[in-house]
XYZ file of C-alpha atoms in Angstrom:
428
model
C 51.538 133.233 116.629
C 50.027 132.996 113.567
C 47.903 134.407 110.207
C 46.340 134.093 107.286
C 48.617 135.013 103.687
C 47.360 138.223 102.501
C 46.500 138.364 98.974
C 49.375 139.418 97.519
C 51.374 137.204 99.620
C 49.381 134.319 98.663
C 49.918 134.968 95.090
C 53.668 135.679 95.681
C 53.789 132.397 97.420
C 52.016 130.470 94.707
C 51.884 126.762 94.928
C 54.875 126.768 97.801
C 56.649 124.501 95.637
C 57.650 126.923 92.797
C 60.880 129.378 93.631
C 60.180 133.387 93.823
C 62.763 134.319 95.529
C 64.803 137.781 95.763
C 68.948 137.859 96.358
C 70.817 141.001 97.893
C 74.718 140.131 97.485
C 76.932 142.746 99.263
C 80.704 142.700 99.414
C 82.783 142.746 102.692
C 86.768 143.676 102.619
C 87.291 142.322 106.282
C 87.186 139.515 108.656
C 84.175 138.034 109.683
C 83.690 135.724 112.159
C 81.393 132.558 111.496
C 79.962 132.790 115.323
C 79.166 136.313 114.807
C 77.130 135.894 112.113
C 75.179 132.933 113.632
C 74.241 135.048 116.844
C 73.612 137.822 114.564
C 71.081 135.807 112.704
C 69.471 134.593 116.138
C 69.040 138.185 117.266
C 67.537 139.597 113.867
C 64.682 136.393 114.354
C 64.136 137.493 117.907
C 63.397 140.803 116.464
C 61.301 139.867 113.857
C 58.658 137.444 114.707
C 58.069 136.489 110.900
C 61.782 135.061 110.531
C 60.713 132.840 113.165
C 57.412 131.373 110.853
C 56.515 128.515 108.430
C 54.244 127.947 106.070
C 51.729 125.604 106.836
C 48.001 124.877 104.864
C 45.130 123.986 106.210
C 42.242 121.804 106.104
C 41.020 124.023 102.839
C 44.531 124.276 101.657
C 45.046 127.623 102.561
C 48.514 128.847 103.976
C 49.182 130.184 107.094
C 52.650 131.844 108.607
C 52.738 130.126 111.860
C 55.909 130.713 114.258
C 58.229 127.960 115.265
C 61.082 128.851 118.295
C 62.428 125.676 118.843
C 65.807 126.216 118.526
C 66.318 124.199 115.452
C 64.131 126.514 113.326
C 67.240 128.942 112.448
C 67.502 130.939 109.349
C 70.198 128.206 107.245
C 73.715 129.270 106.309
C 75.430 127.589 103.349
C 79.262 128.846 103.028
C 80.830 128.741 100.069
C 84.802 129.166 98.932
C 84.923 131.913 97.121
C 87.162 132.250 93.687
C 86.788 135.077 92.308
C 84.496 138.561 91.745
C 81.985 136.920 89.333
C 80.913 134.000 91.305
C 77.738 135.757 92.906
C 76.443 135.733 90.005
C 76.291 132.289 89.319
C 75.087 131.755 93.344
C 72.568 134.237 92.546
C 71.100 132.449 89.619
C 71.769 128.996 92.207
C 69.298 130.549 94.256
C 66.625 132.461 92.010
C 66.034 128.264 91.447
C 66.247 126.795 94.671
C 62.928 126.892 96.405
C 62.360 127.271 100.193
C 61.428 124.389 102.641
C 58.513 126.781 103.841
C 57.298 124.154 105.574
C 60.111 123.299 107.727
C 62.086 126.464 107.434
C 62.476 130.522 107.499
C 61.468 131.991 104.229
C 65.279 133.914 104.513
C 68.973 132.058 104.228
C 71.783 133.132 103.709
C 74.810 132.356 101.399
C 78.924 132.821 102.270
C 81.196 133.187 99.447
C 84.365 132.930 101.757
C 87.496 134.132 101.622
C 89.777 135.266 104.024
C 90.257 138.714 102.786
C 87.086 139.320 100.608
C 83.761 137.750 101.239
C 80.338 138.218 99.184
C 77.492 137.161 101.653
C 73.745 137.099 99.668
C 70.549 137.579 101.753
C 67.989 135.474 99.892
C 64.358 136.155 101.085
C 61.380 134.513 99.240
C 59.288 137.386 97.688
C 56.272 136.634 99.655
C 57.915 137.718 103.041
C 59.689 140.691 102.063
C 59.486 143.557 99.332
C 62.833 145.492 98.713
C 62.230 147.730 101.843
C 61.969 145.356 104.577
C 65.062 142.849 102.816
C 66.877 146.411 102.467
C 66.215 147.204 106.045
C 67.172 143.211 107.273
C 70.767 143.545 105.607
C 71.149 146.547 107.437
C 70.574 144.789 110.435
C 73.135 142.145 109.629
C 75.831 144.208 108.945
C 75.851 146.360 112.293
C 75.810 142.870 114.345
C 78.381 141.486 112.221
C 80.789 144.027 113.118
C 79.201 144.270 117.011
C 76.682 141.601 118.016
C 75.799 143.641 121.104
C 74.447 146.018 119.031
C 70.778 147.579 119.538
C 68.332 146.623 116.952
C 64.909 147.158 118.302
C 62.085 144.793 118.299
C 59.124 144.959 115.664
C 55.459 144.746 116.690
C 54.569 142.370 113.912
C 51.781 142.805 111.278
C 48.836 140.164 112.623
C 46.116 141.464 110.502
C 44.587 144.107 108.076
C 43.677 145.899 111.441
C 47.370 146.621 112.087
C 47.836 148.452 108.902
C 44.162 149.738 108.072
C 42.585 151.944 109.981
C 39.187 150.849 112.073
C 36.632 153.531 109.969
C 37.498 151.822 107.101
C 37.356 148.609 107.929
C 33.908 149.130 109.509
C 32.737 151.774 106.303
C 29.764 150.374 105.225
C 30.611 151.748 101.778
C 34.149 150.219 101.795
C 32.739 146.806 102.090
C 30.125 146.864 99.685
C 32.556 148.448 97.014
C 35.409 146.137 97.461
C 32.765 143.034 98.217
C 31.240 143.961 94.658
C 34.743 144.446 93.053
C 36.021 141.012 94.288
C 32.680 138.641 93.319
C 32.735 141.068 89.256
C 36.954 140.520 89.247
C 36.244 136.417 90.494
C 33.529 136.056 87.441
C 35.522 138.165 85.021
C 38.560 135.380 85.566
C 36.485 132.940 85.277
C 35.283 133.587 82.277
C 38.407 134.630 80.560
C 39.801 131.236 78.601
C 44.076 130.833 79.197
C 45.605 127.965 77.647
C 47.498 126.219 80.460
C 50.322 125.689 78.041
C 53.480 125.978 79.799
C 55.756 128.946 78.419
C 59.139 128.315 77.590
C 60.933 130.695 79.266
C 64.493 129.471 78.922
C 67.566 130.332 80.492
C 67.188 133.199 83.543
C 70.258 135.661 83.247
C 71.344 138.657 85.015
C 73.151 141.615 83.815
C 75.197 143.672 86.064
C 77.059 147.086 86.129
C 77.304 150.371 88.104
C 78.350 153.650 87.506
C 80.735 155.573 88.883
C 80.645 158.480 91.457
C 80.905 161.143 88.856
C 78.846 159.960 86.836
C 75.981 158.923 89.338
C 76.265 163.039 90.637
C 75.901 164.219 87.201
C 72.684 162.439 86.439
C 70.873 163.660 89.953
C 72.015 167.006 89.138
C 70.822 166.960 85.607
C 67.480 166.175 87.089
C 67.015 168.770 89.864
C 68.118 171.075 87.272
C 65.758 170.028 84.651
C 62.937 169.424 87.188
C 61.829 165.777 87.195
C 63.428 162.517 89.486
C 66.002 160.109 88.530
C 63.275 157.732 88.651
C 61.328 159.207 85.884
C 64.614 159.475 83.670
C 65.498 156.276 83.994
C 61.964 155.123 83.134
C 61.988 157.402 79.921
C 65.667 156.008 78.645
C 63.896 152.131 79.354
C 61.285 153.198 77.366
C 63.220 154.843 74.647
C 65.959 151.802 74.810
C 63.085 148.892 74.177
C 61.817 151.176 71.447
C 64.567 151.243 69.923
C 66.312 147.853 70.300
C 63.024 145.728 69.777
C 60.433 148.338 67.244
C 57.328 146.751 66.679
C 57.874 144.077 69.671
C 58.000 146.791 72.308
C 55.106 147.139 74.477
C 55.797 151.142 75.283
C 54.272 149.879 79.201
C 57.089 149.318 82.106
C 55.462 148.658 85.372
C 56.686 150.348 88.557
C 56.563 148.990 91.875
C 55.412 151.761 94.570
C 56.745 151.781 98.179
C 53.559 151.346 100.488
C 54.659 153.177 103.272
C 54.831 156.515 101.475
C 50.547 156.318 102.019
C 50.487 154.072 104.844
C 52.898 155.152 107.861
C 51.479 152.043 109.738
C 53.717 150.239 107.803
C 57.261 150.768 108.835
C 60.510 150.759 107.215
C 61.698 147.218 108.983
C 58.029 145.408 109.178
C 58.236 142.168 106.931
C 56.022 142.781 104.869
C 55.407 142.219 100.722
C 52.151 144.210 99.536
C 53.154 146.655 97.460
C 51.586 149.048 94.716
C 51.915 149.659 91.255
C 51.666 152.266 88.183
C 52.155 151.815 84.658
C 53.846 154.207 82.689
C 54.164 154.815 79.027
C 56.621 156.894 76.564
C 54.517 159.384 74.266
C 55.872 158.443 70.296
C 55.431 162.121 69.278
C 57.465 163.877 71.578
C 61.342 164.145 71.722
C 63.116 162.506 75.071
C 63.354 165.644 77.053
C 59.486 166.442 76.129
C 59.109 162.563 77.092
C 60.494 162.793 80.060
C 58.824 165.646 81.395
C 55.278 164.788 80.166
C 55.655 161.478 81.880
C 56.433 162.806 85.015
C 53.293 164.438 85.226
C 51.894 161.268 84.216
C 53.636 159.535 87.272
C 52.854 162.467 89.707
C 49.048 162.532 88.679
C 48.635 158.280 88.590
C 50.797 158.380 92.420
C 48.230 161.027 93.719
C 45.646 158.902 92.436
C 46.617 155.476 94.173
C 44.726 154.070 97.795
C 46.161 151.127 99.416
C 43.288 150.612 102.025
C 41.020 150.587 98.977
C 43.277 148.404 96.922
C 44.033 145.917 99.766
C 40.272 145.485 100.530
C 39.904 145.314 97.250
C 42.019 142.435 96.532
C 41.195 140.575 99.933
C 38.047 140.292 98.420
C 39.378 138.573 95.606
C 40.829 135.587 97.216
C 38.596 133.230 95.371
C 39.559 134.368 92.239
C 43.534 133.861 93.320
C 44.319 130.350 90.894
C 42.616 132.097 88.336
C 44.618 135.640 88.265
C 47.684 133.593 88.948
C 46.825 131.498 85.646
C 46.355 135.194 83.830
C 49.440 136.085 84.918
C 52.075 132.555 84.501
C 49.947 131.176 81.132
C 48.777 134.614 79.666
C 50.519 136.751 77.025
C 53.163 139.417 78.374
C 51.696 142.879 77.698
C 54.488 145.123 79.102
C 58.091 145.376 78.258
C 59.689 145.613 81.763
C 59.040 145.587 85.815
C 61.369 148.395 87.130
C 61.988 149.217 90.575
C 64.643 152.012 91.938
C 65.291 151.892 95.464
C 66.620 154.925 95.535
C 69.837 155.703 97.853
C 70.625 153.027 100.483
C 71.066 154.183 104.201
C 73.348 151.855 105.338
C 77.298 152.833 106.678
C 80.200 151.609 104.463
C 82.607 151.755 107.419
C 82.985 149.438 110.395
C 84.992 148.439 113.264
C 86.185 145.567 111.719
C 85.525 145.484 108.079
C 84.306 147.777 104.834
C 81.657 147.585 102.695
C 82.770 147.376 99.190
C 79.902 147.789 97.394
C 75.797 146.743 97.853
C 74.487 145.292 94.555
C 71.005 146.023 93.333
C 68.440 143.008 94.039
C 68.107 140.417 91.371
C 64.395 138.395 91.713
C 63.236 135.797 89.537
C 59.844 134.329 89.758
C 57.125 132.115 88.037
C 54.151 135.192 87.303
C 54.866 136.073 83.637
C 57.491 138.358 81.757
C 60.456 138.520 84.540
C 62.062 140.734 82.331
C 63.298 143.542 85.766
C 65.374 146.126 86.014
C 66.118 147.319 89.743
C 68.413 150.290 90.543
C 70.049 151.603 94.038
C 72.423 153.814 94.976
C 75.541 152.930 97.639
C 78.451 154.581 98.415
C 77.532 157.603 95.547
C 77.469 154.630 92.668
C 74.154 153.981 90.554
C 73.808 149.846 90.815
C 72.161 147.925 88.192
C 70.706 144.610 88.126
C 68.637 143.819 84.648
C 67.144 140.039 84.949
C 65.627 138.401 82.240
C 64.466 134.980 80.570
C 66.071 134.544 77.175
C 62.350 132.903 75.846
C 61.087 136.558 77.258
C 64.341 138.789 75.698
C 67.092 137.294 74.776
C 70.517 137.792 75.699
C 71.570 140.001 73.303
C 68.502 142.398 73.048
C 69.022 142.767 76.510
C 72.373 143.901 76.193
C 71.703 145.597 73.652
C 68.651 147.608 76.210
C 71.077 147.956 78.425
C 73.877 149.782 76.097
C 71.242 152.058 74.556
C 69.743 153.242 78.333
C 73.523 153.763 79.229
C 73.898 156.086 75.762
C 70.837 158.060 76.416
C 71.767 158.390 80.361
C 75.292 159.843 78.967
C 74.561 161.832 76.354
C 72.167 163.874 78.568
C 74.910 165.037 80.952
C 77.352 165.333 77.997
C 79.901 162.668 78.754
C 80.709 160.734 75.327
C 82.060 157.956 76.411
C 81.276 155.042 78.628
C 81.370 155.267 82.204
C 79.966 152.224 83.710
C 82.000 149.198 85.367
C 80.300 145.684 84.497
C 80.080 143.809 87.707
C-alpha cells in the first residue's frame, strides 16, 4: 500500500533529513513488562497501516508512504535507566534533534526511562504522520495493551487519498477546480517572485519549559470561564497575548497562531486516523481595551474566523500548490518571524489513570520542535483535573529568560482572575 505526501505533509516532512518531530512523555507508577510493550507495539502497527510505512522518493523526487511488513520493520525501542524526575526533559530535547530513518523505519519510536518503580516512556512521532489528535489517540492505545495486551483496539481504514476525506461533489465541482487551480498557479508565481535571503538563522539553543497546575486551581479557571462566557482556550490566548506585550513591548507581534482540530468540519476524519493536516486562525489582542474587554472581543473574533474556515477548500487549495512547496518552505525557514507564538490546547485528555497493573502519574503536554520558522509553542492539556504546560522555544527566537519571564506573567494574569494571590503551579 502506498500514496502520495499531501501538502502539508510534504512540507512537514521537508527535506527528510531535517528533524520535526513531536514527544508525548507520560509517567507510569507500576511494573511494566518489556514483552508487553513489544507485542503492544506490534498490535498498534497491525492496526494502523501507516505505522507500518516508509518514506521513499521517486524518480521526480517526490515522497511516497509506502508499507513495509516484514517483520523487521518494527516501531524501535531505546530503554533508558532512569535517574531522576527531570531527565525527560533532557530525552525530550535528545529527540526534538534526532531525525527519523524514514527510509528504513516507522516515522514513531519510542523511548524507556526505566526504573523499577517509576518509568517515563515518550512516544516520539515525526510531525508529518501525526497531529496532536491521532499521537493523543496512539498513547491511548499503548497504555490499555500495556496493562492487557489482549485488549480490543479496532482496526483503522486508512486515509489512501483526498477521496477518503473529501467528498465526490467537490472533488468533481467544476468551480472547485478552477478556483483552487487558479489559487495554486497566482500562490506558485507570488513565491516566486518574493526574494528570501537563504541565510541560515541562528536559532540557538531549543529549550522547554514545563509546569502544571493543580486541581484547584485548574477548576477555578474553567469555572471562571463558563461564568464569564468565553473558553479556556480564548483566556489563555488573551493572557499570551497580554504576557508578550508586556515582557517584550515594541518586539511583540500582538499575532499567536492557533492550530484547529480538522475533524470538528470533517467527520471523515476520525479521532485515531494518522493523519497531520490541520487548520489554522490567527488571533490578535485589541491595545485599547482592558483584559476582560480583550478577552471577550476576541472570542468573537475566534468564533466568527472558526465559522469562516473550509478544509475541502483549503486542502484543494493547497494541493494545488505543490509546485510552489520549496518556495513556501523557504518563506517560512529563511523569512522574518511575524507572530509571537504557535499555541495549541488540547483540551482534556480521555485516557484512564487507573490500571490493572500500574497508574498513570501524570500525561505531559507535547513538546515539538521543528525547522519552519519561529518555534516559539505553547501547548496545553488537561489530565487527571491538572492544566499541563509545555512552552518550547529557541533562545535566537526568545531567549531564556523572556520566556520565563512570558510564562510568570500568563501564570499572574491566569491567577489574579480567579482571585488566588499566590502561585499555584508545580514546575515539572
Amino acid at each position: 500500500m502506498k500514496r502520495k505526501l499531501f501538502f502539508g505533509e510534504r512540507m512537514l516532512y521537508g527535506d527528510g533529513k531535517t528533524p520535526f518531530n513531536c514527544v508525548i512523555p507520560f509517567k507510569i507508577r507500576g511494573q511494566i513488562s518489556e514483552i508487553f510493550l513489544v507485542q503492544a507495539l506490534k498490535k498498534i502497527q497491525k492496526k494502523h497501516p501507516w505505522l507500518t510505512a516508509g518514506i521513499r522518493l521517486d524518480e521526480k523526487k517526490y515522497p511516497w508512504m509506502v508499507t513495509n511488513l516484514t517483520d523487521k520493520f518494527h516501531i524501535p525501542v531505546r530503554i533508558v535507566d532512569r535517574v531522576n524526575d527531570e531527565q525527560w526533559q533532557a530525552e525530550s530535547k535528545k529527540e526534538w534533534a534526532t531525525a527519523f530513518e524514514a527510509s528504513s523505519n516507522p516515522l514513531l519510536r519510542i523511548v524507556w526511562l526505566k526504573s523499577d518503580v517509576v518509568s517515563e516512556i515518550l512516544l516520539v512521532v515525526h510531525h508529518c504522520l501525526c497531529d496532536g489528535t491521532s499521537a493523543i489517540s496512539i498513547l491511548k492505545e499503548l497504555v490499555l495493551l500495556l496493562d492487557n495486551p489482549d485488549a480490543e483496539i479496532g482496526k483503522e481504514i486508512p486515509i489512501q487519498s483526498l477521496h477518503d476525506i473529501i467528498p465526490a461533489k467537490v472533488l468533481s465541482s467544476y468551480r472547485s477546480k478552477i478556483k483552487s487551480g487558479f489559487i495554486g498557479k497566482v500562490t506558485t508565481m507570488a513565491l516566486w517572485l518574493i526574494p528570501i535571503k537563504k541565510i541560515p538563522f541562528n536559532r540557538k539553543e531549543d529549550f522547554l519549559l514545563s509546569w502544571k497546575l493543580d486541581a484547584e486551581t485548574t477548576a477555578a479557571i474553567v469555572q471562571f470561564c463558563k461564568k464569564q462566557g468565553f473558553t479556556v482556550n480564548t483566556l489563555l490566548s488573551t493572557a499570551l497575548l497580554t504576557a508578550f506585550k508586556a515582557v517584550r513591548g515594541e518586539k511583540a507581534f500582538n499575532k499567536i497562531s492557533l492550530p484547529v482540530d480538522v475533524r470538528n468540519y470533517n467527520k471523515a476524519i476520525k479521532a485515531d486516523h494518522i493523519f497531520a493536516f490541520g487548520l489554522m486562525i490567527v488571533l490578535s489582542a485589541y491595545p485599547d481595551k482592558d483584559f476582560l474587554s480583550n478577552v471577550k472581543a476576541i472570542q468573537q473574533d475566534a468564533t466568527q474566523k472558526l465559522s469562516k474556515l473550509n478544509p475541502y477548500s483549503l486542502m484543494l487549495m493547497m494541493e494545488a500548490c505543490h509546485p510552489a512547496l520549496k518556495n513556501f518552505s523557504n518563506l517560512l525557514k529563511y523569512g522574518k518571524s511575524s507572530n509571537d507564538c504557535m499555541f495549541s490546547n488540547l483540551g482534556r485528555l480521555d485516557i484512564p489513570h487507573q490500571y490493572q497493573n500500574f497508574e498513570i502519574e501524570t500525561i505531559y503536554s507535547p513538546s515539538v520542535m521543528g525547522p519552519l520558522g519561529n518555534t516559539t509553542t505553547l501547548v496545553v492539556s488537561t489530565y487527571r483535573n491538572q492544566m499541563d504546560f509545555s512552552f518550547m522555544a529557541s533562545e535566537g527566537y526568545l531567549p531564556h529568560h523572556e520566556t520565563e519571564a512570558i510564562r510568570e506573567k500568563v501564570m499572574e494574569i491566569l491567577l489574579a482572575q480567579i482571585k488566588i494571590p499566590t502561585p499555584a503551579l508545580e514546575h515539572a
